[in-house]
mmCIF file of C-alpha atoms in Angstrom:
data_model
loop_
_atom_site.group_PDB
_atom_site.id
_atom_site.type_symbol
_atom_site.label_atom_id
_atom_site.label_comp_id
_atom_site.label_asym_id
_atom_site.label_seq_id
_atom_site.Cartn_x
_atom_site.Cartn_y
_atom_site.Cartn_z
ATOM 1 C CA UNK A 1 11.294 3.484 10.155
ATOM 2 C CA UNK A 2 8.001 3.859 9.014
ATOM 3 C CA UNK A 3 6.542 7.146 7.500
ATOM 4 C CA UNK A 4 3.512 7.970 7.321
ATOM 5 C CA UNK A 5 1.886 11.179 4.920
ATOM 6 C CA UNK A 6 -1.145 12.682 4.290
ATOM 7 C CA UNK A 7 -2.192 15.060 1.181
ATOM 8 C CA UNK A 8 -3.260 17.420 1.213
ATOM 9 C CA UNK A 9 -3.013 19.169 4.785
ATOM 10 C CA UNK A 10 -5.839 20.855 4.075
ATOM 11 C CA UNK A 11 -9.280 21.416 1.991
ATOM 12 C CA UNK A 12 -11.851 23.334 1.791
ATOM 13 C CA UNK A 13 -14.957 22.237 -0.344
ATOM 14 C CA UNK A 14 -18.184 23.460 -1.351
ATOM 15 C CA UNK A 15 -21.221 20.798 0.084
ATOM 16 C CA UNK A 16 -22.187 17.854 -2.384
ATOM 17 C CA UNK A 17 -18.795 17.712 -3.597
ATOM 18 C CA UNK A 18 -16.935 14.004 -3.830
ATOM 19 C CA UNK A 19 -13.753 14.347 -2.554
ATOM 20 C CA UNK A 20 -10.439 11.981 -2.248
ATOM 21 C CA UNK A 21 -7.905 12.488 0.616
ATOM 22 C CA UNK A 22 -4.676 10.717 0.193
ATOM 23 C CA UNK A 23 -2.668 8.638 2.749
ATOM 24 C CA UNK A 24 1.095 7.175 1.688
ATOM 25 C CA UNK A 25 3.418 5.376 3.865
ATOM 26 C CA UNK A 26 7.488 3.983 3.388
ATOM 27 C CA UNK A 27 7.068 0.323 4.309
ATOM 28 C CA UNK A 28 5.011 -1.734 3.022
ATOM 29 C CA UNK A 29 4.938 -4.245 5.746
ATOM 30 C CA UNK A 30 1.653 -3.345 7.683
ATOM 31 C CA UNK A 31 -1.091 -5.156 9.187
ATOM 32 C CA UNK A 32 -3.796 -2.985 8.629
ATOM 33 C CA UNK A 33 -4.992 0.765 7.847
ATOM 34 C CA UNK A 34 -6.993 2.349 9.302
ATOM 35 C CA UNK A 35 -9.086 5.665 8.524
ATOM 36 C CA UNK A 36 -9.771 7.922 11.950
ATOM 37 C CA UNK A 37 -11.993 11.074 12.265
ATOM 38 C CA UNK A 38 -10.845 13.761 14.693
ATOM 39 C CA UNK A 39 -13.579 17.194 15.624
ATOM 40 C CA UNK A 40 -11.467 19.656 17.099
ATOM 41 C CA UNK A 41 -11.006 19.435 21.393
ATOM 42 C CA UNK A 42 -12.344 15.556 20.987
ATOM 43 C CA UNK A 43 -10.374 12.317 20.699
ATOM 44 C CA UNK A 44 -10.046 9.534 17.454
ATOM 45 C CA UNK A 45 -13.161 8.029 16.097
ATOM 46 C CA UNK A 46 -12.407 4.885 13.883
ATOM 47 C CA UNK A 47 -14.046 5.193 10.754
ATOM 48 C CA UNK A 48 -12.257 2.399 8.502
ATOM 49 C CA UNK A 49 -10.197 -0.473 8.940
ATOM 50 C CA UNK A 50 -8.691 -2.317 6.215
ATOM 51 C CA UNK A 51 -7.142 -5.107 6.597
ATOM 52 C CA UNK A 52 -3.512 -5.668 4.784
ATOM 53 C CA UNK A 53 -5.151 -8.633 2.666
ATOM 54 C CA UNK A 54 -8.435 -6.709 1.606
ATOM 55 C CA UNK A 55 -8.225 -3.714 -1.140
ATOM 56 C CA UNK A 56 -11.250 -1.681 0.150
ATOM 57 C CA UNK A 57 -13.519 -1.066 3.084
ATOM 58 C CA UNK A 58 -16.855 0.594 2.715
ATOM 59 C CA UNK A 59 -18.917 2.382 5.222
ATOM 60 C CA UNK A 60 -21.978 4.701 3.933
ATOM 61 C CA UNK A 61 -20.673 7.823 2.182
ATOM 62 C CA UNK A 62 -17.384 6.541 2.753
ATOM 63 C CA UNK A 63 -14.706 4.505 0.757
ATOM 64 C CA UNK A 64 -11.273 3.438 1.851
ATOM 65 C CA UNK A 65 -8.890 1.988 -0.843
ATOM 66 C CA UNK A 66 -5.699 0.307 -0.025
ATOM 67 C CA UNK A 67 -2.776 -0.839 -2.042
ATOM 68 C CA UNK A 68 0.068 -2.459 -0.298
ATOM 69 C CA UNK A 69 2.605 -2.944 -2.991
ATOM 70 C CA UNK A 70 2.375 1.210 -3.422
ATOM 71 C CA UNK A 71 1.905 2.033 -0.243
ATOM 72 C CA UNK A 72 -0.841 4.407 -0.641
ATOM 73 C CA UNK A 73 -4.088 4.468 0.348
ATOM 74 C CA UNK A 74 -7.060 6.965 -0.101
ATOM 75 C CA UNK A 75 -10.008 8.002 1.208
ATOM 76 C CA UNK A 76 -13.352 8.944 -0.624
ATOM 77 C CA UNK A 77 -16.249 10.481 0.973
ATOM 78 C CA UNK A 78 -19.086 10.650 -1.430
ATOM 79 C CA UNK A 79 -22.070 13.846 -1.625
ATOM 80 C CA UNK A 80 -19.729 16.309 1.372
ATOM 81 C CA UNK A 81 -21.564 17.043 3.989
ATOM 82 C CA UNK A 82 -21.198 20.222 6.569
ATOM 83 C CA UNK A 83 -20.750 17.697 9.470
ATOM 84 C CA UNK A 84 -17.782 15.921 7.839
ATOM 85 C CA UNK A 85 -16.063 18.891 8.835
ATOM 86 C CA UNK A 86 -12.858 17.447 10.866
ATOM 87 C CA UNK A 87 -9.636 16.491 10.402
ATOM 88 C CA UNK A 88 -9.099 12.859 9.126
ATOM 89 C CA UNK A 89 -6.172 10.633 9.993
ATOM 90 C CA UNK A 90 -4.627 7.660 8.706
ATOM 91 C CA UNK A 91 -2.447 5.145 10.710
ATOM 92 C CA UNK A 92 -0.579 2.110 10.464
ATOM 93 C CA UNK A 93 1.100 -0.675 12.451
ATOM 94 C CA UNK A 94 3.828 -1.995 11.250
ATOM 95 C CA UNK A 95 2.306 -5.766 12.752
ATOM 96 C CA UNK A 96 0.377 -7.186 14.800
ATOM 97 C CA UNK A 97 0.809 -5.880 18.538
ATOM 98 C CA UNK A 98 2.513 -2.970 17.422
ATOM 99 C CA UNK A 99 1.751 0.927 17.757
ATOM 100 C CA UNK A 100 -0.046 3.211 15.462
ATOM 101 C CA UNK A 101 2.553 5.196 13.278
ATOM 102 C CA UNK A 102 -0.289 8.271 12.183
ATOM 103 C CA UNK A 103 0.047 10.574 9.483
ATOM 104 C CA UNK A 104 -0.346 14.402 10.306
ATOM 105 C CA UNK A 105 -3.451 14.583 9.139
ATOM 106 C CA UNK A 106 -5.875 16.407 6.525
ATOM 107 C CA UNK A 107 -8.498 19.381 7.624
ATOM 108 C CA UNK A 108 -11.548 19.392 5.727
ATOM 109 C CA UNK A 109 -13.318 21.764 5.677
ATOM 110 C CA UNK A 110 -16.935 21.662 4.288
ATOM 111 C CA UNK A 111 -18.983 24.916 3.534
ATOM 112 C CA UNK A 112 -22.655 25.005 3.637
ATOM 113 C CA UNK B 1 -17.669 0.114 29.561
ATOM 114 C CA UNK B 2 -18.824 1.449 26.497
ATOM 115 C CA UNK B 3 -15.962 3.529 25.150
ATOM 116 C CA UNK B 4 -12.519 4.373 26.336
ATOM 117 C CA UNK B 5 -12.779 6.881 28.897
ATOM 118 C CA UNK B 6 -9.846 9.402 30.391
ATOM 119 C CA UNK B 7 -9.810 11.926 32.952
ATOM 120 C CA UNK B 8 -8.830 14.584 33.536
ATOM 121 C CA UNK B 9 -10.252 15.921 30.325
ATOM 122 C CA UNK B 10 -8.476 18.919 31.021
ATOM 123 C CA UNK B 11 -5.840 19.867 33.324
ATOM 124 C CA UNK B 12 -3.511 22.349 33.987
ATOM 125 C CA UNK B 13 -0.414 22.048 35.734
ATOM 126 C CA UNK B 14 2.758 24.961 37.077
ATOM 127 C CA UNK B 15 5.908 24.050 35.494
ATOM 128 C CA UNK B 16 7.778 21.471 37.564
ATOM 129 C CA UNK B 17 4.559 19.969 39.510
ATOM 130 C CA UNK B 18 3.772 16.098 39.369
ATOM 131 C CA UNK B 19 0.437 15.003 37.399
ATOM 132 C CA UNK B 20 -1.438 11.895 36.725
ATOM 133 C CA UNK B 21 -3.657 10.919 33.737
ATOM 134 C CA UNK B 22 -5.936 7.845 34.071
ATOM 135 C CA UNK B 23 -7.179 5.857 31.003
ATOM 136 C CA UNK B 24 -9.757 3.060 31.585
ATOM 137 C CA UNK B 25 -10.067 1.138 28.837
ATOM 138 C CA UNK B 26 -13.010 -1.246 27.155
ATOM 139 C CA UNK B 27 -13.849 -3.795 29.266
ATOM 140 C CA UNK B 28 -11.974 -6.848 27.886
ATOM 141 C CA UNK B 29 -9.388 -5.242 25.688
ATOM 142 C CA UNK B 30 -6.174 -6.387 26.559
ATOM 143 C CA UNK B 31 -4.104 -4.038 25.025
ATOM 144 C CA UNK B 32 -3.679 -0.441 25.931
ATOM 145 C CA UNK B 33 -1.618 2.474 24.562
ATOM 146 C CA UNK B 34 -0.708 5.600 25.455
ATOM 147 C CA UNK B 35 0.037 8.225 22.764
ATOM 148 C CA UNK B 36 1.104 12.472 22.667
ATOM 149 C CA UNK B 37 -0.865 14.752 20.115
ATOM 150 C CA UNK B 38 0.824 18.337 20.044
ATOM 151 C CA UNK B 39 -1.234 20.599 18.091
ATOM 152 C CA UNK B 40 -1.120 20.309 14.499
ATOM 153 C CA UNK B 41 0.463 16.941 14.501
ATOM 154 C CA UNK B 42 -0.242 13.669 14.495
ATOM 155 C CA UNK B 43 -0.590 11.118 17.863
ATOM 156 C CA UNK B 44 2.852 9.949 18.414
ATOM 157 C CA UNK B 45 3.746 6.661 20.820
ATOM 158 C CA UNK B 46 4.122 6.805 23.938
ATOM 159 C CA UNK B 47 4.181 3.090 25.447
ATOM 160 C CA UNK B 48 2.227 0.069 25.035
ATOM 161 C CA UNK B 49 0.590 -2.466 27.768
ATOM 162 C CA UNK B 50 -0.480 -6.022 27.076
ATOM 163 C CA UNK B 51 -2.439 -6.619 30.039
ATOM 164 C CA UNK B 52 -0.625 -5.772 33.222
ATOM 165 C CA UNK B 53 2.948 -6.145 31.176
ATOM 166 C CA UNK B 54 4.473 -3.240 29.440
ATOM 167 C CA UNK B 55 6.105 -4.551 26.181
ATOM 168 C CA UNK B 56 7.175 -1.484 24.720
ATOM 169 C CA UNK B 57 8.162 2.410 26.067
ATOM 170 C CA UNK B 58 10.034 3.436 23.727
ATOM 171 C CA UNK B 59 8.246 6.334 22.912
ATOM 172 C CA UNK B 60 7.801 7.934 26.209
ATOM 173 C CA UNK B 61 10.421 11.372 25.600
ATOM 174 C CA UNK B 62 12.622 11.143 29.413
ATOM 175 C CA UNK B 63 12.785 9.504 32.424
ATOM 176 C CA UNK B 64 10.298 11.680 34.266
ATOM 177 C CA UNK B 65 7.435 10.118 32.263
ATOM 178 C CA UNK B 66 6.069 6.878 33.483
ATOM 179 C CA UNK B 67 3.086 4.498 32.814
ATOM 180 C CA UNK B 68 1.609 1.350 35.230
ATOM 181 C CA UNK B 69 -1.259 -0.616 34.498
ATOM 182 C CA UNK B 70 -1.195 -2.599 37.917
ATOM 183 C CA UNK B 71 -3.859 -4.596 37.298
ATOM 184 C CA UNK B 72 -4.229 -4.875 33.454
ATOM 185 C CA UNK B 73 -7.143 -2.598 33.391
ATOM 186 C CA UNK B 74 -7.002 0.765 34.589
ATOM 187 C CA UNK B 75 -3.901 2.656 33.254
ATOM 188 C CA UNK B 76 -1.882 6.185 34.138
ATOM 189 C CA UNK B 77 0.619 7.899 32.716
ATOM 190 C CA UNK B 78 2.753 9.621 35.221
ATOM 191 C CA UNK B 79 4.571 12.852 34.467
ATOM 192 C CA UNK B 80 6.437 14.331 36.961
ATOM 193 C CA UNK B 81 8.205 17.949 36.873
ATOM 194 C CA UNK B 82 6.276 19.269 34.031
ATOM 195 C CA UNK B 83 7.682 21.137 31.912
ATOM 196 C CA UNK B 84 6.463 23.598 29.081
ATOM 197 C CA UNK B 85 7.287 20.945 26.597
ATOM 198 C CA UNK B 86 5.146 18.492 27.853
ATOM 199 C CA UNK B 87 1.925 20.550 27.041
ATOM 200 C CA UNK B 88 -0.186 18.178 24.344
ATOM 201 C CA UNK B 89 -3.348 15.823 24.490
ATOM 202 C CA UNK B 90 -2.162 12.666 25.809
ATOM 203 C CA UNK B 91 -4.903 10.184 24.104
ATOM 204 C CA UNK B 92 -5.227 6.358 25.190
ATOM 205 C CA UNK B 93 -6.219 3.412 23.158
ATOM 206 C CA UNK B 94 -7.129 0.056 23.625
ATOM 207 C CA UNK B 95 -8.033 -2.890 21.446
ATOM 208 C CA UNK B 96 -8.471 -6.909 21.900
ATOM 209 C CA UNK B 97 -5.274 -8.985 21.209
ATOM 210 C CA UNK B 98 -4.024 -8.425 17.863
ATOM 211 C CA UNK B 99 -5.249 -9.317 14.698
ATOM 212 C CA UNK B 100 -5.319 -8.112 10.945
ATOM 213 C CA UNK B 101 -8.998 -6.503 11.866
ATOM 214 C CA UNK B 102 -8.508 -5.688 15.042
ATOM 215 C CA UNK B 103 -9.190 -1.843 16.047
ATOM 216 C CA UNK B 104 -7.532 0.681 17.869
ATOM 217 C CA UNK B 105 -10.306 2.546 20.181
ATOM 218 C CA UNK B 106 -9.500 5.815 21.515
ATOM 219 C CA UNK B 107 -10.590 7.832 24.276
ATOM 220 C CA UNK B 108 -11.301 11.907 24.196
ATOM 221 C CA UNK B 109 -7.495 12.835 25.736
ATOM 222 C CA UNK B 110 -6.495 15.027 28.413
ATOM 223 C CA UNK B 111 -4.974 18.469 27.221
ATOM 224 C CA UNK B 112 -2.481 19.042 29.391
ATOM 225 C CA UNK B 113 -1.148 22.687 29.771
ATOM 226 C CA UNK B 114 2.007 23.431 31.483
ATOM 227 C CA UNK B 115 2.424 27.180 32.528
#
């Protein structure tokens, strides 16, 4: 059964700082990762999706990483912001057509 | 539409009465799933819908929760005799038929509170 874990559960940074959340899972037999942003009362909002053949996704101030064989994969948002305040998920399915196994999540927290 | 949309966005429900939670997905997207977010956690699986068919509900926690999607559009998750358990933020997705860069799109969830 797939596993899915996220580290830490929770941060707290100072703004401008570079930061790396981490995402792990138990099988290594996914489709795809993807990265998910979640403000508090408020649903998912897909940030990255990577796909199980490519190592990285980019998107602005963010950088997803992913490596298969490990089973990890991390997350690095670049120059913190205030309003990347949230908590950030990870989630995989195990193949195509197949639910979202999600990790618990991390809370960041970034101070002005 | 534009975006996943659910309502209620809120509701709240006496322990043991019947509710319904609609999800209408993005126009086109064949797929459609229906997960459970307690606080603190995670979304968990519910069921899944490939167009009209349900392929998997193996997620959904006893027989008093059920899910249709009649028409392959328009979804609802049925729970009836709520119970204090059952209090979360049900959250729907839906994405085009499945590929390695396909997306999971999710709509803002109903919190559902049981009292």
């Amino acid at each position: 059964k797939q596993e899915v874990t996220q580290i830490p559960a929770a941060l707290s940074v100072p703004e401008g700082e570079n930061l790396v959340l981490n995402c792990s899972f138990t099988d290594s037999a996914i489709y795809n990762l993807q990265w998910f942003r979640q403000d508090p009362g408020k649903g998912l909002t897909s940030l990255l999706l990577i796909q199980s053949s490519q190592r990285e996704q980019t998107s602005g101030r963010l950088n997803a990483s992913l490596d298969k064989s490990s089973g990890r994969s991390t997350l690095y948002i670049a120059a913190s912001q205030p309003g990347d305040s949230a908590t950030y998920l990870c989630a995989v399915p195990h193949r195509g057509n197949t639910p979202l196994v999600f990790g618990k999540g991390t809370r960041l927290s970034v101070i002005a | 539409g534009a975006g996943v949309s659910q309502s209620p966005r809120y509701k709240v429900a006496k322990r043991g009465q019947d509710v319904a939670l609609r999800c209408d997905p993005i126009s086109g997207h064949v797929s459609l799933f229906w997960y459970q977010q307690a606080l603190g956690q995670g979304p968990e699986f519910l069921t899944y819908f490939q167009n009209e068919a349900q392929l998997d509900k193996s997620g959904l926690p006893s027989d008093r929760f059920f899910a249709e999607r009649p028409e392959g559009s328009v979804s609802t998750l049925k729970i009836q005799r709520t119970q204090q358990e059952d209090s979360a933020v049900y959250l729907c997705a839906s994405s085009l038929p499945n590929g390695e860069n396909t997306e999971a799109f999710f709509g803002q969830g109903t919190r559902l509170t049981v009292v």
